[in-house]
């Protein structure tokens, strides 16, 4: 049994916030996901002829990127999926990084980034959240997280490798449209 539900969306919620599917294989493609949403997905094995015995669910978080975040490695974007927002001008916004520190006391190496939105022309009501991507320069593997909005935001990224340089991109998201915000680079210690 595969179940996926909407935790939150940066903008409009999808029509079907709860979905489930009974599958016989060991893989399943989640289709029809809305943009700029966080989904909680879980799988459970079902045993017995009456299917009344269930295994412990395995849960994961799936964050879908917003429109106009053109990073091919993140997701395959169909031409029609972002056609409504493609005509809008996406301005650049400034977000100042207050803190970017690496924690060595945690069991796994992690970094906490804290920032403040410095654009005075944007009110709280017009910003839905932030979309954060990060990559290690050596391997070029892109990871991402999505955050609901608050004036001062923070994100912890983990796991990190020691003695490695990371690049973090912070995007401001308004009604599923992403505006480029800020780029942060930091290096972990050995």
mmCIF file of C-alpha atoms in Angstrom:
data_model
loop_
_atom_site.group_PDB
_atom_site.id
_atom_site.type_symbol
_atom_site.label_atom_id
_atom_site.label_comp_id
_atom_site.label_asym_id
_atom_site.label_seq_id
_atom_site.Cartn_x
_atom_site.Cartn_y
_atom_site.Cartn_z
ATOM 1 C CA UNK A 1 0.000 0.000 0.000
ATOM 2 C CA UNK A 2 1.431 3.367 -1.073
ATOM 3 C CA UNK A 3 -0.021 6.493 0.551
ATOM 4 C CA UNK A 4 0.956 10.090 -0.161
ATOM 5 C CA UNK A 5 -0.584 13.144 1.496
ATOM 6 C CA UNK A 6 0.077 16.889 1.310
ATOM 7 C CA UNK A 7 1.860 18.325 4.350
ATOM 8 C CA UNK A 8 1.881 21.929 3.083
ATOM 9 C CA UNK A 9 2.105 23.869 -0.165
ATOM 10 C CA UNK A 10 3.636 27.255 -0.953
ATOM 11 C CA UNK A 11 0.550 28.535 -2.741
ATOM 12 C CA UNK A 12 -2.583 26.663 -3.800
ATOM 13 C CA UNK A 13 -3.239 23.199 -2.420
ATOM 14 C CA UNK A 14 -3.891 20.379 -4.914
ATOM 15 C CA UNK A 15 -7.404 19.051 -5.483
ATOM 16 C CA UNK A 16 -6.535 15.647 -4.008
ATOM 17 C CA UNK A 17 -4.520 16.156 -0.787
ATOM 18 C CA UNK A 18 -4.775 12.437 0.112
ATOM 19 C CA UNK A 19 -3.983 9.561 -2.258
ATOM 20 C CA UNK A 20 -3.402 5.835 -1.869
ATOM 21 C CA UNK A 21 -2.712 2.984 -4.245
ATOM 22 C CA UNK A 22 -2.454 -0.779 -3.810
ATOM 23 C CA UNK A 23 0.429 -2.084 -5.925
ATOM 24 C CA UNK A 24 1.905 -5.543 -6.453
ATOM 25 C CA UNK A 25 5.448 -4.482 -7.364
ATOM 26 C CA UNK A 26 8.262 -2.945 -5.343
ATOM 27 C CA UNK A 27 8.328 0.401 -7.149
ATOM 28 C CA UNK A 28 5.733 3.085 -7.780
ATOM 29 C CA UNK A 29 5.794 6.395 -9.641
ATOM 30 C CA UNK A 30 4.017 9.266 -7.872
ATOM 31 C CA UNK A 31 2.142 11.127 -10.621
ATOM 32 C CA UNK A 32 0.167 14.341 -10.689
ATOM 33 C CA UNK A 33 2.091 16.058 -7.904
ATOM 34 C CA UNK A 34 1.548 19.785 -7.501
ATOM 35 C CA UNK A 35 4.444 22.215 -7.589
ATOM 36 C CA UNK A 36 5.955 23.775 -4.465
ATOM 37 C CA UNK A 37 4.387 21.221 -2.137
ATOM 38 C CA UNK A 38 5.694 18.889 0.541
ATOM 39 C CA UNK A 39 4.305 15.370 0.421
ATOM 40 C CA UNK A 40 4.498 12.728 3.131
ATOM 41 C CA UNK A 41 4.735 9.342 1.405
ATOM 42 C CA UNK A 42 4.670 5.924 3.068
ATOM 43 C CA UNK A 43 4.675 2.288 2.004
ATOM 44 C CA UNK A 44 3.437 -0.762 3.903
ATOM 45 C CA UNK A 45 3.663 -4.423 2.983
ATOM 46 C CA UNK A 46 0.420 -6.380 3.363
ATOM 47 C CA UNK A 47 0.468 -10.077 4.255
ATOM 48 C CA UNK A 48 -2.114 -12.865 4.489
ATOM 49 C CA UNK A 49 -4.938 -13.948 2.222
ATOM 50 C CA UNK A 50 -7.317 -11.423 3.794
ATOM 51 C CA UNK A 51 -4.652 -8.673 3.709
ATOM 52 C CA UNK A 52 -5.204 -7.894 7.377
ATOM 53 C CA UNK A 53 -1.562 -8.081 8.429
ATOM 54 C CA UNK A 54 0.493 -4.965 7.813
ATOM 55 C CA UNK A 55 4.182 -4.227 8.185
ATOM 56 C CA UNK A 56 5.547 -1.117 9.883
ATOM 57 C CA UNK A 57 5.198 1.804 7.426
ATOM 58 C CA UNK A 58 8.313 3.284 5.837
ATOM 59 C CA UNK A 59 7.931 7.050 5.461
ATOM 60 C CA UNK A 60 9.768 9.626 3.343
ATOM 61 C CA UNK A 61 9.366 13.340 2.584
ATOM 62 C CA UNK A 62 9.015 14.477 -1.041
ATOM 63 C CA UNK A 63 9.456 18.191 -1.817
ATOM 64 C CA UNK A 64 8.443 19.295 -5.318
ATOM 65 C CA UNK A 65 10.153 22.399 -6.747
ATOM 66 C CA UNK A 66 8.179 25.518 -7.705
ATOM 67 C CA UNK A 67 7.719 26.802 -11.249
ATOM 68 C CA UNK A 68 10.483 28.858 -12.857
ATOM 69 C CA UNK A 69 13.144 27.042 -10.863
ATOM 70 C CA UNK A 70 14.899 25.815 -13.997
ATOM 71 C CA UNK A 71 17.315 23.234 -12.669
ATOM 72 C CA UNK A 72 17.158 20.184 -14.906
ATOM 73 C CA UNK A 73 18.663 17.870 -12.327
ATOM 74 C CA UNK A 74 15.825 18.548 -9.886
ATOM 75 C CA UNK A 75 12.827 17.503 -11.923
ATOM 76 C CA UNK A 76 11.574 17.044 -15.460
ATOM 77 C CA UNK A 77 9.291 19.981 -16.228
ATOM 78 C CA UNK A 78 6.720 19.563 -18.981
ATOM 79 C CA UNK A 79 6.032 22.536 -21.248
ATOM 80 C CA UNK A 80 2.441 22.986 -20.073
ATOM 81 C CA UNK A 81 3.014 22.670 -16.326
ATOM 82 C CA UNK A 82 4.376 26.188 -15.850
ATOM 83 C CA UNK A 83 2.859 27.947 -18.852
ATOM 84 C CA UNK A 84 0.706 30.294 -16.754
ATOM 85 C CA UNK A 85 3.641 31.738 -14.836
ATOM 86 C CA UNK A 86 6.152 31.789 -17.712
ATOM 87 C CA UNK A 87 4.930 35.222 -18.866
ATOM 88 C CA UNK A 88 5.664 36.873 -15.526
ATOM 89 C CA UNK A 89 8.863 38.762 -14.818
ATOM 90 C CA UNK A 90 10.700 37.151 -11.913
ATOM 91 C CA UNK A 91 12.696 39.840 -10.080
ATOM 92 C CA UNK A 92 15.797 39.166 -8.057
ATOM 93 C CA UNK A 93 15.476 39.658 -4.304
ATOM 94 C CA UNK A 94 18.132 40.137 -1.649
ATOM 95 C CA UNK A 95 18.355 37.900 1.375
ATOM 96 C CA UNK A 96 21.229 38.569 3.731
ATOM 97 C CA UNK A 97 22.828 35.602 5.423
ATOM 98 C CA UNK A 98 23.066 36.150 9.149
ATOM 99 C CA UNK A 99 24.730 32.901 10.089
ATOM 100 C CA UNK A 100 26.187 29.856 8.362
ATOM 101 C CA UNK A 101 27.873 27.609 10.906
ATOM 102 C CA UNK A 102 28.858 23.960 10.876
ATOM 103 C CA UNK A 103 27.965 21.881 13.914
ATOM 104 C CA UNK A 104 30.499 19.281 14.985
ATOM 105 C CA UNK A 105 28.687 18.282 18.182
ATOM 106 C CA UNK A 106 25.924 16.437 16.325
ATOM 107 C CA UNK A 107 26.386 12.717 15.548
ATOM 108 C CA UNK A 108 26.363 13.600 11.842
ATOM 109 C CA UNK A 109 28.101 16.692 10.472
ATOM 110 C CA UNK A 110 25.482 19.370 9.744
ATOM 111 C CA UNK A 111 25.289 23.080 9.005
ATOM 112 C CA UNK A 112 22.633 25.534 10.123
ATOM 113 C CA UNK A 113 21.928 28.539 7.914
ATOM 114 C CA UNK A 114 19.921 31.459 9.265
ATOM 115 C CA UNK A 115 18.832 34.381 7.096
ATOM 116 C CA UNK A 116 16.596 37.441 7.088
ATOM 117 C CA UNK A 117 14.553 38.738 4.184
ATOM 118 C CA UNK A 118 15.811 42.289 3.604
ATOM 119 C CA UNK A 119 13.376 43.350 0.868
ATOM 120 C CA UNK A 120 11.149 45.966 2.541
ATOM 121 C CA UNK A 121 8.752 46.099 -0.427
ATOM 122 C CA UNK A 122 7.472 42.575 0.158
ATOM 123 C CA UNK A 123 4.874 42.048 2.845
ATOM 124 C CA UNK A 124 4.467 38.873 4.858
ATOM 125 C CA UNK A 125 1.303 38.003 2.941
ATOM 126 C CA UNK A 126 2.998 37.897 -0.457
ATOM 127 C CA UNK A 127 5.712 35.385 0.454
ATOM 128 C CA UNK A 128 4.723 31.777 0.966
ATOM 129 C CA UNK A 129 8.084 30.248 1.800
ATOM 130 C CA UNK A 130 11.656 29.489 0.814
ATOM 131 C CA UNK A 131 13.174 26.789 -1.355
ATOM 132 C CA UNK A 132 16.771 25.873 -0.515
ATOM 133 C CA UNK A 133 19.106 23.887 -2.742
ATOM 134 C CA UNK A 134 22.603 22.778 -1.746
ATOM 135 C CA UNK A 135 25.382 20.892 -3.439
ATOM 136 C CA UNK A 136 28.935 19.832 -2.735
ATOM 137 C CA UNK A 137 31.213 21.291 -5.398
ATOM 138 C CA UNK A 138 33.222 18.099 -5.832
ATOM 139 C CA UNK A 139 30.292 15.765 -6.603
ATOM 140 C CA UNK A 140 27.762 18.215 -8.068
ATOM 141 C CA UNK A 141 24.831 16.255 -6.617
ATOM 142 C CA UNK A 142 21.972 18.636 -5.934
ATOM 143 C CA UNK A 143 19.791 18.328 -2.814
ATOM 144 C CA UNK A 144 16.903 20.539 -1.790
ATOM 145 C CA UNK A 145 14.514 21.432 1.025
ATOM 146 C CA UNK A 146 11.357 23.506 1.168
ATOM 147 C CA UNK A 147 10.411 25.765 4.092
ATOM 148 C CA UNK A 148 7.220 27.518 5.047
ATOM 149 C CA UNK A 149 7.593 31.254 5.439
ATOM 150 C CA UNK A 150 8.628 33.233 8.474
ATOM 151 C CA UNK A 151 10.457 36.555 8.629
ATOM 152 C CA UNK A 152 13.678 35.029 9.955
ATOM 153 C CA UNK A 153 14.166 31.579 8.494
ATOM 154 C CA UNK A 154 16.684 28.837 9.062
ATOM 155 C CA UNK A 155 17.492 25.419 7.668
ATOM 156 C CA UNK A 156 19.785 22.623 8.810
ATOM 157 C CA UNK A 157 21.378 20.615 6.011
ATOM 158 C CA UNK A 158 22.806 17.196 6.719
ATOM 159 C CA UNK A 159 24.695 14.934 6.246
ATOM 160 C CA UNK A 160 27.795 16.841 5.175
ATOM 161 C CA UNK A 161 31.266 15.560 4.384
ATOM 162 C CA UNK A 162 34.281 16.873 6.216
ATOM 163 C CA UNK A 163 36.762 19.157 4.431
ATOM 164 C CA UNK A 164 34.307 19.896 1.615
ATOM 165 C CA UNK A 165 32.937 23.092 0.064
ATOM 166 C CA UNK A 166 29.179 23.484 -0.306
ATOM 167 C CA UNK A 167 27.084 25.958 -2.261
ATOM 168 C CA UNK A 168 23.612 26.875 -1.016
ATOM 169 C CA UNK A 169 20.995 28.686 -3.109
ATOM 170 C CA UNK A 170 18.041 30.281 -1.332
ATOM 171 C CA UNK A 171 14.919 31.091 -3.357
ATOM 172 C CA UNK A 172 11.908 33.088 -2.252
ATOM 173 C CA UNK A 173 8.638 31.475 -3.351
ATOM 174 C CA UNK A 174 5.428 33.386 -4.003
ATOM 175 C CA UNK A 175 2.381 31.491 -5.273
ATOM 176 C CA UNK A 176 4.577 28.678 -6.620
ATOM 177 C CA UNK A 177 6.820 31.112 -8.526
ATOM 178 C CA UNK A 178 10.435 31.174 -7.389
ATOM 179 C CA UNK A 179 12.574 34.307 -7.351
ATOM 180 C CA UNK A 180 16.336 33.928 -7.064
ATOM 181 C CA UNK A 181 17.386 35.181 -3.698
ATOM 182 C CA UNK A 182 20.878 34.474 -2.486
ATOM 183 C CA UNK A 183 23.941 32.241 -2.875
ATOM 184 C CA UNK A 184 25.997 31.124 0.113
ATOM 185 C CA UNK A 185 29.254 29.150 0.106
ATOM 186 C CA UNK A 186 30.870 27.567 3.143
ATOM 187 C CA UNK A 187 33.549 24.967 3.842
ATOM 188 C CA UNK A 188 33.434 22.253 6.493
ATOM 189 C CA UNK A 189 36.503 21.539 8.570
ATOM 190 C CA UNK A 190 38.494 18.322 8.758
#
